[in-house]
Amino acid sequence: MNRSEVERLVHRFVNRERTERALDPLVFDTELRKIVRSHSEDMATRGYFSHASPEGENFADRYERSGYTCRAPTGDGSYLTGGENIAQTWYDTAVTTDGGTVRHTTERELARGIVNQWMNSQGHRENVLTPAWRNDGIGIYVAEKGKVYATQNFC
């Protein structure tokens, strides 16, 4: 499986969700991709699934450690300093969901499944559809037995 292709497709599907609702598409941010790839890999290799590392480090801490600054204007004089979505699923393994059993056997199916998870979760959906965001980074990591970790950060 080509993780760069999955990242590209997740980004494309997120932008489709946004443009269908008259929101500006996001620009793919390779600097953010480095940050989120690292978080996805960390979750996989250390065996946790959370926005915060076992030490309590969150996306804002990861931005700071990487020297990444986010100031997304909201239009009312305030700004957002970033946001994050995470997902965990499997590649080429049957997964039971609320809608039945799915099996992601292509990069496209996997990417669509990840975006579907986010769009079916209120908080993740709100992140995807936040008008202030201008760019995003997607980071995919595939662990043993096809277990997939996905992180998306916004600015």
PDB file of C-alpha atoms in Angstrom, residues 54-137:
ATOM      1  CA  PRO A  54       1.237   9.088  26.890  1.00  0.00           C
ATOM      2  CA  GLU A  55       3.255  12.062  28.181  1.00  0.00           C
ATOM      3  CA  GLY A  56       0.330  14.411  27.500  1.00  0.00           C
ATOM      4  CA  GLU A  57       1.768  16.086  24.387  1.00  0.00           C
ATOM      5  CA  ASN A  58      -1.029  17.345  22.117  1.00  0.00           C
ATOM      6  CA  PHE A  59      -1.094  18.795  18.603  1.00  0.00           C
ATOM      7  CA  ALA A  60      -0.185  22.291  19.870  1.00  0.00           C
ATOM      8  CA  ASP A  61       2.896  20.842  21.581  1.00  0.00           C
ATOM      9  CA  ARG A  62       3.828  18.999  18.383  1.00  0.00           C
ATOM     10  CA  TYR A  63       3.428  22.233  16.378  1.00  0.00           C
ATOM     11  CA  GLU A  64       5.665  24.083  18.838  1.00  0.00           C
ATOM     12  CA  ARG A  65       8.316  21.345  18.876  1.00  0.00           C
ATOM     13  CA  SER A  66       8.398  21.451  15.060  1.00  0.00           C
ATOM     14  CA  GLY A  67       8.486  25.256  14.897  1.00  0.00           C
ATOM     15  CA  TYR A  68       5.108  25.352  13.152  1.00  0.00           C
ATOM     16  CA  THR A  69       2.903  28.384  13.799  1.00  0.00           C
ATOM     17  CA  CYS A  70      -0.800  28.444  12.975  1.00  0.00           C
ATOM     18  CA  ARG A  71      -3.023  31.512  13.050  1.00  0.00           C
ATOM     19  CA  ALA A  72      -6.190  30.843  11.063  1.00  0.00           C
ATOM     20  CA  PRO A  73      -8.379  33.980  11.149  1.00  0.00           C
ATOM     21  CA  THR A  74     -12.020  33.364  11.990  1.00  0.00           C
ATOM     22  CA  GLY A  75     -13.257  36.681  10.569  1.00  0.00           C
ATOM     23  CA  ASP A  76     -14.280  38.195  13.898  1.00  0.00           C
ATOM     24  CA  GLY A  77     -10.815  39.368  14.933  1.00  0.00           C
ATOM     25  CA  SER A  78      -9.897  36.087  16.613  1.00  0.00           C
ATOM     26  CA  TYR A  79      -7.989  33.153  15.187  1.00  0.00           C
ATOM     27  CA  LEU A  80      -7.589  29.414  15.589  1.00  0.00           C
ATOM     28  CA  THR A  81      -4.194  27.891  16.371  1.00  0.00           C
ATOM     29  CA  GLY A  82      -4.832  24.484  14.819  1.00  0.00           C
ATOM     30  CA  GLY A  83      -6.934  21.380  15.022  1.00  0.00           C
ATOM     31  CA  GLU A  84      -6.585  17.633  14.713  1.00  0.00           C
ATOM     32  CA  ASN A  85      -8.461  14.548  13.585  1.00  0.00           C
ATOM     33  CA  ILE A  86      -7.297  10.977  14.177  1.00  0.00           C
ATOM     34  CA  ALA A  87      -8.621   7.655  12.913  1.00  0.00           C
ATOM     35  CA  GLN A  88      -7.693   4.010  13.270  1.00  0.00           C
ATOM     36  CA  THR A  89      -8.779   1.257  10.909  1.00  0.00           C
ATOM     37  CA  TRP A  90      -7.335  -1.695   8.981  1.00  0.00           C
ATOM     38  CA  TYR A  91      -6.122  -2.265   5.450  1.00  0.00           C
ATOM     39  CA  ASP A  92      -7.220  -5.495   3.746  1.00  0.00           C
ATOM     40  CA  THR A  93      -8.975  -6.768   6.874  1.00  0.00           C
ATOM     41  CA  ALA A  94     -12.719  -6.944   7.490  1.00  0.00           C
ATOM     42  CA  VAL A  95     -13.870  -4.121   9.775  1.00  0.00           C
ATOM     43  CA  THR A  96     -17.308  -4.024  11.399  1.00  0.00           C
ATOM     44  CA  THR A  97     -18.909  -0.571  11.368  1.00  0.00           C
ATOM     45  CA  ASP A  98     -22.341   0.809  12.225  1.00  0.00           C
ATOM     46  CA  GLY A  99     -23.181   0.386   8.536  1.00  0.00           C
ATOM     47  CA  GLY A 100     -22.013  -3.222   8.290  1.00  0.00           C
ATOM     48  CA  THR A 101     -18.709  -4.897   7.469  1.00  0.00           C
ATOM     49  CA  VAL A 102     -16.193  -3.203   5.165  1.00  0.00           C
ATOM     50  CA  ARG A 103     -12.828  -4.273   3.819  1.00  0.00           C
ATOM     51  CA  HIS A 104     -10.474  -1.608   2.441  1.00  0.00           C
ATOM     52  CA  THR A 105      -8.435  -3.321  -0.280  1.00  0.00           C
ATOM     53  CA  THR A 106      -7.262  -0.270  -2.246  1.00  0.00           C
ATOM     54  CA  GLU A 107      -5.763   3.080  -1.314  1.00  0.00           C
ATOM     55  CA  ARG A 108      -8.966   4.745  -2.520  1.00  0.00           C
ATOM     56  CA  GLU A 109     -11.218   2.555  -0.350  1.00  0.00           C
ATOM     57  CA  LEU A 110      -8.992   3.134   2.677  1.00  0.00           C
ATOM     58  CA  ALA A 111      -8.947   6.909   2.169  1.00  0.00           C
ATOM     59  CA  ARG A 112     -12.726   7.029   1.710  1.00  0.00           C
ATOM     60  CA  GLY A 113     -13.182   4.927   4.856  1.00  0.00           C
ATOM     61  CA  ILE A 114     -11.020   7.278   6.916  1.00  0.00           C
ATOM     62  CA  VAL A 115     -12.924  10.351   5.734  1.00  0.00           C
ATOM     63  CA  ASN A 116     -16.234   8.559   6.352  1.00  0.00           C
ATOM     64  CA  GLN A 117     -15.136   7.935   9.960  1.00  0.00           C
ATOM     65  CA  TRP A 118     -14.425  11.628  10.423  1.00  0.00           C
ATOM     66  CA  MET A 119     -17.649  12.744   8.762  1.00  0.00           C
ATOM     67  CA  ASN A 120     -19.646  10.363  11.011  1.00  0.00           C
ATOM     68  CA  SER A 121     -18.083  11.789  14.186  1.00  0.00           C
ATOM     69  CA  GLN A 122     -19.433  15.163  15.306  1.00  0.00           C
ATOM     70  CA  GLY A 123     -16.148  16.642  16.533  1.00  0.00           C
ATOM     71  CA  HIS A 124     -14.096  15.384  13.591  1.00  0.00           C
ATOM     72  CA  ARG A 125     -16.769  16.523  11.143  1.00  0.00           C
ATOM     73  CA  GLU A 126     -16.745  19.999  12.699  1.00  0.00           C
ATOM     74  CA  ASN A 127     -12.974  20.135  12.173  1.00  0.00           C
ATOM     75  CA  VAL A 128     -13.277  19.115   8.520  1.00  0.00           C
ATOM     76  CA  LEU A 129     -15.963  21.756   7.965  1.00  0.00           C
ATOM     77  CA  THR A 130     -14.418  24.647   9.925  1.00  0.00           C
ATOM     78  CA  PRO A 131     -14.432  27.612   7.502  1.00  0.00           C
ATOM     79  CA  ALA A 132     -11.298  29.220   8.997  1.00  0.00           C
ATOM     80  CA  TRP A 133      -8.950  26.401   7.995  1.00  0.00           C
ATOM     81  CA  ARG A 134      -6.770  27.131   4.973  1.00  0.00           C
ATOM     82  CA  ASN A 135      -4.543  24.046   4.879  1.00  0.00           C
ATOM     83  CA  ASP A 136      -4.154  20.543   6.222  1.00  0.00           C
ATOM     84  CA  GLY A 137      -1.621  17.773   6.504  1.00  0.00           C
TER      85      GLY A 137
END
